[in-house]
Short mmCIF file of N, CA and C and ligand atoms in Angstrom, two decimals:
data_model
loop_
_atom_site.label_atom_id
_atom_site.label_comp_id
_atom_site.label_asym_id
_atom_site.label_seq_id
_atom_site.Cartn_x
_atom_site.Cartn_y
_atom_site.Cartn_z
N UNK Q 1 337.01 6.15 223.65
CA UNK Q 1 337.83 7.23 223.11
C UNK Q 1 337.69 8.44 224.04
N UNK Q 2 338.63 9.05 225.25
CA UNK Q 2 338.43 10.23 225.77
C UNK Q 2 338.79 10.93 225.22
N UNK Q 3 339.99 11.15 224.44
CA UNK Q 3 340.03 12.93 223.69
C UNK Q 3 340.23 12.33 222.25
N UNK Q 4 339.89 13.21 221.77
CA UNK Q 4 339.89 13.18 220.16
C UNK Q 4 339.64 14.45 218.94
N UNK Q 5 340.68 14.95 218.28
CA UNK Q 5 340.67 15.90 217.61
C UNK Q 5 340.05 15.51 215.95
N UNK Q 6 339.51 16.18 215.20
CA UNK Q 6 339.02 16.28 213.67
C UNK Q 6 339.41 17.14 213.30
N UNK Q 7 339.56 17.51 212.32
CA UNK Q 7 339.89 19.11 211.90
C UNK Q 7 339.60 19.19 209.97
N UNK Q 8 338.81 19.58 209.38
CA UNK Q 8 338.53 19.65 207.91
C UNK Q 8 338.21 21.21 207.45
N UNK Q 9 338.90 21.46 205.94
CA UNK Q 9 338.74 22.23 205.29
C UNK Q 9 337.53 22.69 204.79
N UNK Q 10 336.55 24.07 204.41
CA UNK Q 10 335.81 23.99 203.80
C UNK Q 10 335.90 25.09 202.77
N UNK Q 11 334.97 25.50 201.62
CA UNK Q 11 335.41 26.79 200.95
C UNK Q 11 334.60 27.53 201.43
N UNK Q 12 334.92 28.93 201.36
CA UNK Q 12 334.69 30.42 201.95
C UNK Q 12 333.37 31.00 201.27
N UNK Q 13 332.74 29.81 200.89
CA UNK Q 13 331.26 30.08 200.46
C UNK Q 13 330.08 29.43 201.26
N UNK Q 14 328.77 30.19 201.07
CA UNK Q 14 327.77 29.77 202.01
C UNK Q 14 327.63 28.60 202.27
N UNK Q 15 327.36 27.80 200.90
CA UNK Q 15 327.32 26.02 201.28
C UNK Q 15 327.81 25.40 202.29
N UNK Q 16 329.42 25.81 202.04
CA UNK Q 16 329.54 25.44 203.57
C UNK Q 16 329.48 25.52 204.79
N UNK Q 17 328.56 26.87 205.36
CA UNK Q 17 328.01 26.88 206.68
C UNK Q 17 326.93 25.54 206.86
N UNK Q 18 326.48 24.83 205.94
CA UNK Q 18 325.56 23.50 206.16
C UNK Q 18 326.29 22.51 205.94
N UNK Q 19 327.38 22.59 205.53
CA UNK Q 19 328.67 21.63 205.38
C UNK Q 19 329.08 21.54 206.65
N UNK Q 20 329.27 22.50 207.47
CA UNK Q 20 330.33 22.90 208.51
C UNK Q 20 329.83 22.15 209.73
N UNK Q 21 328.10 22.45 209.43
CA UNK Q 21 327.26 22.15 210.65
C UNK Q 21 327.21 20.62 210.76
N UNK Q 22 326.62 20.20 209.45
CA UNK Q 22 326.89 18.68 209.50
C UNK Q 22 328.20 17.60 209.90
N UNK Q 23 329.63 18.29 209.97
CA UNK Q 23 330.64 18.11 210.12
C UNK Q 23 330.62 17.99 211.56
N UNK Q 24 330.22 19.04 212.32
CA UNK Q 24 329.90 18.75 213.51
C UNK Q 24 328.91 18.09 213.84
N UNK Q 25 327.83 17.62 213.82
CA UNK Q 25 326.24 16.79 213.40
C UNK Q 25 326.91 15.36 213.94
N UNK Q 26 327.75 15.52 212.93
CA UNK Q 26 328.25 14.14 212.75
C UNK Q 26 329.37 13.27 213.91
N UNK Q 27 330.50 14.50 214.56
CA UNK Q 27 330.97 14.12 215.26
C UNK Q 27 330.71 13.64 216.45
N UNK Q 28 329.36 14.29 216.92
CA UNK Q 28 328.91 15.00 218.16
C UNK Q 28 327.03 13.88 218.26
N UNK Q 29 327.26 13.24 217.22
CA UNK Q 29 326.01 12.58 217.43
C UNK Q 29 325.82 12.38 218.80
N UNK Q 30 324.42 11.90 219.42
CA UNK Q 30 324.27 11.82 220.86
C UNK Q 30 324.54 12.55 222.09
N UNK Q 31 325.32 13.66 221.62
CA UNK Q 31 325.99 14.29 222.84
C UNK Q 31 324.84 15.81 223.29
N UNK Q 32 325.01 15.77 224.26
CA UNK Q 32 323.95 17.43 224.92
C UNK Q 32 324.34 18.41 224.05
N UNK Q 33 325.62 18.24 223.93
CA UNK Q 33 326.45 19.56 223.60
C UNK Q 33 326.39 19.91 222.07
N UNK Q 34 325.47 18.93 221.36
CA UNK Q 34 325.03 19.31 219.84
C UNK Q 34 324.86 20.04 219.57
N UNK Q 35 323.56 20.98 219.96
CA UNK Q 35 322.81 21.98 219.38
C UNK Q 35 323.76 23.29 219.77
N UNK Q 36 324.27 23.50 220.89
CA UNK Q 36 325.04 24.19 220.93
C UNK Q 36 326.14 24.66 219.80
N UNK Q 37 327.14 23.60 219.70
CA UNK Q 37 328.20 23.33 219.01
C UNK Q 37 327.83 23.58 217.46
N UNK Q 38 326.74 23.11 216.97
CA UNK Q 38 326.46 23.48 215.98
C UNK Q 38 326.15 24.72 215.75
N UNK Q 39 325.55 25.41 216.34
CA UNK Q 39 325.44 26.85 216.40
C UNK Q 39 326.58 27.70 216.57
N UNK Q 40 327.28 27.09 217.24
CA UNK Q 40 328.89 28.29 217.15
C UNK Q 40 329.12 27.72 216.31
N UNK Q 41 329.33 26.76 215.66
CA UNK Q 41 330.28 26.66 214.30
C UNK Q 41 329.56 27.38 213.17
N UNK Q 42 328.32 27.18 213.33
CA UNK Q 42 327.97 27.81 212.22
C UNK Q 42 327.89 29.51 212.14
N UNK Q 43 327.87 30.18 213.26
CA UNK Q 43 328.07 31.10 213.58
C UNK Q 43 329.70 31.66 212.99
N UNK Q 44 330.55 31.18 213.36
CA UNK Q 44 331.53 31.50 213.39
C UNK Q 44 332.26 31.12 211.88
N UNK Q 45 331.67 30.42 210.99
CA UNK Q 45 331.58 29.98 209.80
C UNK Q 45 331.35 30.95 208.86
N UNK Q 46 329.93 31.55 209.43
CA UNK Q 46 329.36 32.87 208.86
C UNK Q 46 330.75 34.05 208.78
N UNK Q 47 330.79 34.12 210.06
CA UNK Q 47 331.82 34.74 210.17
C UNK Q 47 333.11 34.68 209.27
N UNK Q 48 333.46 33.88 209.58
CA UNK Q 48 334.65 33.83 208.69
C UNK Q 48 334.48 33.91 207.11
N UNK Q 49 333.71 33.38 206.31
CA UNK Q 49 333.13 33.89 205.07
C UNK Q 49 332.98 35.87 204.82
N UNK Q 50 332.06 35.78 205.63
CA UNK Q 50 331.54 37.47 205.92
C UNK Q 50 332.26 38.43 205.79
N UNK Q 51 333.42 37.96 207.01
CA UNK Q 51 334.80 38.81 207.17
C UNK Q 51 335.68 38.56 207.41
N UNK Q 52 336.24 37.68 206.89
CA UNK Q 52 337.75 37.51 206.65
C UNK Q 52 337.71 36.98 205.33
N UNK Q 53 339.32 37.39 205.13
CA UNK Q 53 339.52 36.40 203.45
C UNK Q 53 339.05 35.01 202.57
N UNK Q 54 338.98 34.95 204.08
CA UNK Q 54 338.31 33.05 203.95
C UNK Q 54 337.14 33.12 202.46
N UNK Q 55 336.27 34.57 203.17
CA UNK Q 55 334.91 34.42 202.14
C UNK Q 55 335.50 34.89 200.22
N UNK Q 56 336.53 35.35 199.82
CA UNK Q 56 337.08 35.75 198.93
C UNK Q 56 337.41 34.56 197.80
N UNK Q 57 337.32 34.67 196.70
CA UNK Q 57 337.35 33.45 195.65
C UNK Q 57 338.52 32.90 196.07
N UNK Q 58 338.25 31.60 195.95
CA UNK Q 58 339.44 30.31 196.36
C UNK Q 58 339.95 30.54 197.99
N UNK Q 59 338.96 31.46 198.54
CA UNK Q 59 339.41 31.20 199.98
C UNK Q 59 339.09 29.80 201.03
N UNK Q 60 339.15 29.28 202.19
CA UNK Q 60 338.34 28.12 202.82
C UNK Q 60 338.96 28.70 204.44
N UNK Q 61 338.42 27.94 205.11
CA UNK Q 61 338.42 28.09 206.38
C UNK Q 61 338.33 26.36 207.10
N UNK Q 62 338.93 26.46 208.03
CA UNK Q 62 339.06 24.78 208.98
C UNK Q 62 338.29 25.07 210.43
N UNK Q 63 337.73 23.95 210.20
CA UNK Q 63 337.18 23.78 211.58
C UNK Q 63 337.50 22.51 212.01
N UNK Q 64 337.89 23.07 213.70
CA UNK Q 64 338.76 21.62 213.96
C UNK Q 64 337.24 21.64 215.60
N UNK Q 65 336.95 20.38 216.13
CA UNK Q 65 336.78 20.25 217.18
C UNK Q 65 337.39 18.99 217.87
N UNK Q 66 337.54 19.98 219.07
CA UNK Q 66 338.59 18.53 219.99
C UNK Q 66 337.82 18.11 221.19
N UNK Q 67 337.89 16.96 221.44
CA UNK Q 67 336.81 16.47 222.54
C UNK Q 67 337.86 16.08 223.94
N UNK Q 68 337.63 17.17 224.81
CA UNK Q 68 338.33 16.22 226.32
C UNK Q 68 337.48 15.38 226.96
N UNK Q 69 337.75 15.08 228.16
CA UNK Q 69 337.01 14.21 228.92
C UNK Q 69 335.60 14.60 229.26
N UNK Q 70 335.60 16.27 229.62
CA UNK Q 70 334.57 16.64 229.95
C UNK Q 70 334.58 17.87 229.46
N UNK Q 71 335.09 18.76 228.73
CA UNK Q 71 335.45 19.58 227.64
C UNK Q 71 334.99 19.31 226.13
N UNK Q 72 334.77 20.58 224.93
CA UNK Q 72 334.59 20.10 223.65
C UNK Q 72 335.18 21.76 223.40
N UNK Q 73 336.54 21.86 222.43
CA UNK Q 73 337.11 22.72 221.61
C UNK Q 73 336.71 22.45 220.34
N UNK Q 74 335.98 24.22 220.02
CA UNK Q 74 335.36 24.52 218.76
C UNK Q 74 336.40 25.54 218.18
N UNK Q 75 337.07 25.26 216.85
CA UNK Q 75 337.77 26.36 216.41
C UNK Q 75 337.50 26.29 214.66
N UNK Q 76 337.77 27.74 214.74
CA UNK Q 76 337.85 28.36 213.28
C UNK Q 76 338.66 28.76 212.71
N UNK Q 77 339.33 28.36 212.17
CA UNK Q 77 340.48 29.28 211.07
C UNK Q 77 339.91 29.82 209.96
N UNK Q 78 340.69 30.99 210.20
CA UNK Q 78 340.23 31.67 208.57
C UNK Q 78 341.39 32.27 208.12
N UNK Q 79 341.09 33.00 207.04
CA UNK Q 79 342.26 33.73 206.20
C UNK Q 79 342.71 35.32 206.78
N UNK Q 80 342.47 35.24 207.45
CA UNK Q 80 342.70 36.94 208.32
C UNK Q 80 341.87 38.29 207.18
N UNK Q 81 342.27 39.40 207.32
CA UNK Q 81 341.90 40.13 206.94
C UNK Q 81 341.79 41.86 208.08
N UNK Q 82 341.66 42.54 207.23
CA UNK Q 82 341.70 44.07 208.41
C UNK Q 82 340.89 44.02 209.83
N UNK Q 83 340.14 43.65 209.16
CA UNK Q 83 338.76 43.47 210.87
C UNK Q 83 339.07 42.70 211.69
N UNK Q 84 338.68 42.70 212.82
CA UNK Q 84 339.09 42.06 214.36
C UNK Q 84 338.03 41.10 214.69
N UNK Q 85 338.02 39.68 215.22
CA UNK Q 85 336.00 39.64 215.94
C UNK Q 85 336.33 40.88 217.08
N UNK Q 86 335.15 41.08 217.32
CA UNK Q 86 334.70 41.88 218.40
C UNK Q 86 333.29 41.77 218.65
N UNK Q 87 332.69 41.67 219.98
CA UNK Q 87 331.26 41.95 220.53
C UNK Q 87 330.82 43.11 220.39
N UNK Q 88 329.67 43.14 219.80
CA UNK Q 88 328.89 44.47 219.72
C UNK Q 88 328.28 44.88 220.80
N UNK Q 89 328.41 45.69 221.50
CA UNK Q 89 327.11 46.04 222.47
C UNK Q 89 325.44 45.88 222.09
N UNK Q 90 324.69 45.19 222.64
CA UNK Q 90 323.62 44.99 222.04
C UNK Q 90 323.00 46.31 221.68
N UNK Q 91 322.30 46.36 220.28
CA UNK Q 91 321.68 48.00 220.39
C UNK Q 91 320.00 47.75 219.51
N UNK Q 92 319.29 47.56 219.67
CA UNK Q 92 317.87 47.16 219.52
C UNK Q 92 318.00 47.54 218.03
N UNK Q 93 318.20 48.81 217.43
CA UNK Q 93 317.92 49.31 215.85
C UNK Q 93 318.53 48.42 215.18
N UNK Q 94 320.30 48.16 215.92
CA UNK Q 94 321.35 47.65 214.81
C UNK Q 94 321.15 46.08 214.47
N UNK Q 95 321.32 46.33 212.94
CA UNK Q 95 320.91 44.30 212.45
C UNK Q 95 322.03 44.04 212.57
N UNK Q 96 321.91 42.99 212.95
CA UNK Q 96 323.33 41.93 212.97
C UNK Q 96 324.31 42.61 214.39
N UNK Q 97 325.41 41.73 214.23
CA UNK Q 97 326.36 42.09 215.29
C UNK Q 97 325.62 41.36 216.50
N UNK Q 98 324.95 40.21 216.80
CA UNK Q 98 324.84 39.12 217.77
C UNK Q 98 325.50 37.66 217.70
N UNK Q 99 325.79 37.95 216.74
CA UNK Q 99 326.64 36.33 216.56
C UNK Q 99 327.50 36.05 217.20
N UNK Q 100 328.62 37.05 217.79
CA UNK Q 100 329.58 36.47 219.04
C UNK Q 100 329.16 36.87 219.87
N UNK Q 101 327.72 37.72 220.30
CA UNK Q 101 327.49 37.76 221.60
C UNK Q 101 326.56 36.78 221.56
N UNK Q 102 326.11 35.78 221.24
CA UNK Q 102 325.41 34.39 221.03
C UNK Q 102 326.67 33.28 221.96
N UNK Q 103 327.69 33.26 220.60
CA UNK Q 103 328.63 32.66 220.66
C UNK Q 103 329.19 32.82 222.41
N UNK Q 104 329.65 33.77 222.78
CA UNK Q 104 329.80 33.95 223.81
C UNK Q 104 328.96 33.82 225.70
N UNK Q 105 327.67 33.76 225.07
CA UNK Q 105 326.91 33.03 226.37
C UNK Q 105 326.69 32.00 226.45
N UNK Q 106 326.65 31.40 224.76
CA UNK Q 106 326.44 29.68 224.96
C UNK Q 106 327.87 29.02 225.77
N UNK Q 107 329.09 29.88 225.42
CA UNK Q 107 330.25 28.90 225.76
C UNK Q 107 330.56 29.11 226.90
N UNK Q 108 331.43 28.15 227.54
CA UNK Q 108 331.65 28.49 228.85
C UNK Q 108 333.06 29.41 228.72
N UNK Q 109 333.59 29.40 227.26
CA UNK Q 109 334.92 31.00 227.11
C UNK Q 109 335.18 30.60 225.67
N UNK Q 110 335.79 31.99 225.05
CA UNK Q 110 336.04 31.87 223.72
C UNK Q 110 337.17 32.80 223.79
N UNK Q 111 337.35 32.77 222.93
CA UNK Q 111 338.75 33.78 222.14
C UNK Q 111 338.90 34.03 221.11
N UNK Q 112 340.31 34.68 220.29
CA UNK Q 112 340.53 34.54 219.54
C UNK Q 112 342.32 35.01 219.46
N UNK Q 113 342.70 34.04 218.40
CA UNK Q 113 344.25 34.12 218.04
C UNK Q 113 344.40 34.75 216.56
N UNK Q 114 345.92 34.88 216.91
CA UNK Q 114 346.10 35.23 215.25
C UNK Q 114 345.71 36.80 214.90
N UNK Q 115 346.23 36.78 213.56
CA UNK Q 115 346.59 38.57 213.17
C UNK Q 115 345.52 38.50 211.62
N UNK Q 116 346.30 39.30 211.09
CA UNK Q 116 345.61 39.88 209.96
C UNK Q 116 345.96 38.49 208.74
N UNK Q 117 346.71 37.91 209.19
CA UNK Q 117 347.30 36.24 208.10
C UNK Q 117 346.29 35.23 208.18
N UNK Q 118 345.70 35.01 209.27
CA UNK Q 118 344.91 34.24 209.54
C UNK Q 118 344.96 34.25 211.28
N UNK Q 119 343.00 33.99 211.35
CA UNK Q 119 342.95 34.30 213.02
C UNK Q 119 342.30 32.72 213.08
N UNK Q 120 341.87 32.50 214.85
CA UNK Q 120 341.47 31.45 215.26
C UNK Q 120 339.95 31.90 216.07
N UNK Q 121 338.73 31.40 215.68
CA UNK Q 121 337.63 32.13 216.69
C UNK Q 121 337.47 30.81 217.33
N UNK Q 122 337.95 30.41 218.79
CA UNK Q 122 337.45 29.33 218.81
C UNK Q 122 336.45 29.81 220.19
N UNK Q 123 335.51 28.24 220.75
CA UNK Q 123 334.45 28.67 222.19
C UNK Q 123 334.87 27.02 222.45
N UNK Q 124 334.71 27.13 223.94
CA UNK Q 124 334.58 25.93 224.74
C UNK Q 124 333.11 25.71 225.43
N UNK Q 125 332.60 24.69 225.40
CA UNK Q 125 331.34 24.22 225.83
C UNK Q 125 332.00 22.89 226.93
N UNK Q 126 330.69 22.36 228.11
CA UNK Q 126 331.05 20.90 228.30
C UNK Q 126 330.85 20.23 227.77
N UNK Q 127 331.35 19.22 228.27
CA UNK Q 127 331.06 18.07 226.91
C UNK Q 127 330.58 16.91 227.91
N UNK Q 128 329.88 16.05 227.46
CA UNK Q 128 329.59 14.34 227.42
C UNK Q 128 329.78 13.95 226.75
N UNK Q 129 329.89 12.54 226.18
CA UNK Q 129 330.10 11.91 225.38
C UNK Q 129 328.85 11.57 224.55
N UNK Q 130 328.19 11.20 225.10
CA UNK Q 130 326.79 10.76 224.81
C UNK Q 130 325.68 10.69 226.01
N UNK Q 131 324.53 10.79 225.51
CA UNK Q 131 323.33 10.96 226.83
C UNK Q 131 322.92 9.44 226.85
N UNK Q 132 322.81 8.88 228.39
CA UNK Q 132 322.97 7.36 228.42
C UNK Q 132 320.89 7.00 228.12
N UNK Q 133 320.83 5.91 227.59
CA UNK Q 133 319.67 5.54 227.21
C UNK Q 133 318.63 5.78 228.06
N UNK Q 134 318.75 5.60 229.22
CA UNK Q 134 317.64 5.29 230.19
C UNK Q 134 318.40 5.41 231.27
N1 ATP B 201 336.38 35.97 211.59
C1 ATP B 201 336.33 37.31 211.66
N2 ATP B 201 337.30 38.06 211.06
C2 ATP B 201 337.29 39.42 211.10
N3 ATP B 201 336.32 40.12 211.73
C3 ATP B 201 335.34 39.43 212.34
C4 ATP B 201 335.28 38.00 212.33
N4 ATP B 201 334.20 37.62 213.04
C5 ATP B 201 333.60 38.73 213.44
N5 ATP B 201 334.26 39.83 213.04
C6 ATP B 201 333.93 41.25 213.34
O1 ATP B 201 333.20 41.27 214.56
C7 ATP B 201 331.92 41.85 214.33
C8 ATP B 201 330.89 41.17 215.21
O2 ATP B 201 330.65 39.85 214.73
P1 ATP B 201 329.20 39.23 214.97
O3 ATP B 201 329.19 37.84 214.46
O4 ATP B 201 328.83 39.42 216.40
O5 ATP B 201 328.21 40.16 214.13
P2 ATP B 201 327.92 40.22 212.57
O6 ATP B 201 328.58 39.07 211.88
O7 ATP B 201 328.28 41.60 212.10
O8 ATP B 201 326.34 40.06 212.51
P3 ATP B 201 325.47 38.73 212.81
O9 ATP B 201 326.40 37.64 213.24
O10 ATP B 201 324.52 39.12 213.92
O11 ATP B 201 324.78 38.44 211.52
C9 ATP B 201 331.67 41.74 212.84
O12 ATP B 201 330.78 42.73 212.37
C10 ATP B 201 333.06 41.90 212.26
O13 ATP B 201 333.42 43.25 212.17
MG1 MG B 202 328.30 37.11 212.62
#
């Protein structure tokens, strides 16, 4: 299988940041690019709960990952809302506000689409398929 897309719903509550992760866990068995991948999704999971509509009663959010040959697309949909992502400048006092600057050194580029209806946070990592036995 060289490329291959998934893409599943979850609700806009905490549970599913361990939902989200395992979702990826699962796709990504064997591959380098696990621990990574799991960490932006779950990152960006947070996120979308946190601040966007997604986290609001009966909200959910999708996470789709797509696998190229030597590529792996991580994306997030959420329900939009007033706030933007944006990188914080790191500032030693302030809590929080590292999660897309996390997000952003693990990947090799990220972005984001979409308005106040619903946005897209997605990051690109490389990919393998799997790490060969021996
Ligand atoms: N999906 C999103 N929708 C709207 N705003 C977002 C979204 N993701 C992030 N943001 C905005 O970007 C800021 C930075 O996000 P980031 O994940 O770096 O920090 P944080 O969530 O505030 O704290 P931390 O992740 O360290 O717990 C957030 O505070 C929020 O204002
Ligand atoms: Mg965050």
């Amino acid at each position: 299988m060289s490329a291959w897309r998934f893409s599943r719903y979850f609700l806009g509550s905490p549970p599913s940041i361990t939902e989200a992760r395992r979702f990826v866990t699962t796709l990504l068995q064997g591959s380098p690019s696990v621990d990574e991948a799991e960490l932006i999704v779950s990152e960006l999971a947070t996120n979308a709960i946190r601040h966007s509509a997604s986290g609001r009663f009966g909200g959910r959010f999708l996470v789709t990952v797509q696998a190229h040959p030597d590529r792996l697309w991580l994306g997030v949909l959420d329900e939009g809302g007033p706030s933007s992502p944006q990188i914080f400048c790191p500032s030693s006092e302030a809590e929080g506000g590292r999660g897309l600057l996390a997000v952003s050194t693990l990947a090799l580029d990220w972005g984001v689409w979409g308005d106040d209806t619903g946005r897209t946070v997605w990051a690109v990592l490389p990919y393998q398929p799997q790490t060969a036995p021996c």
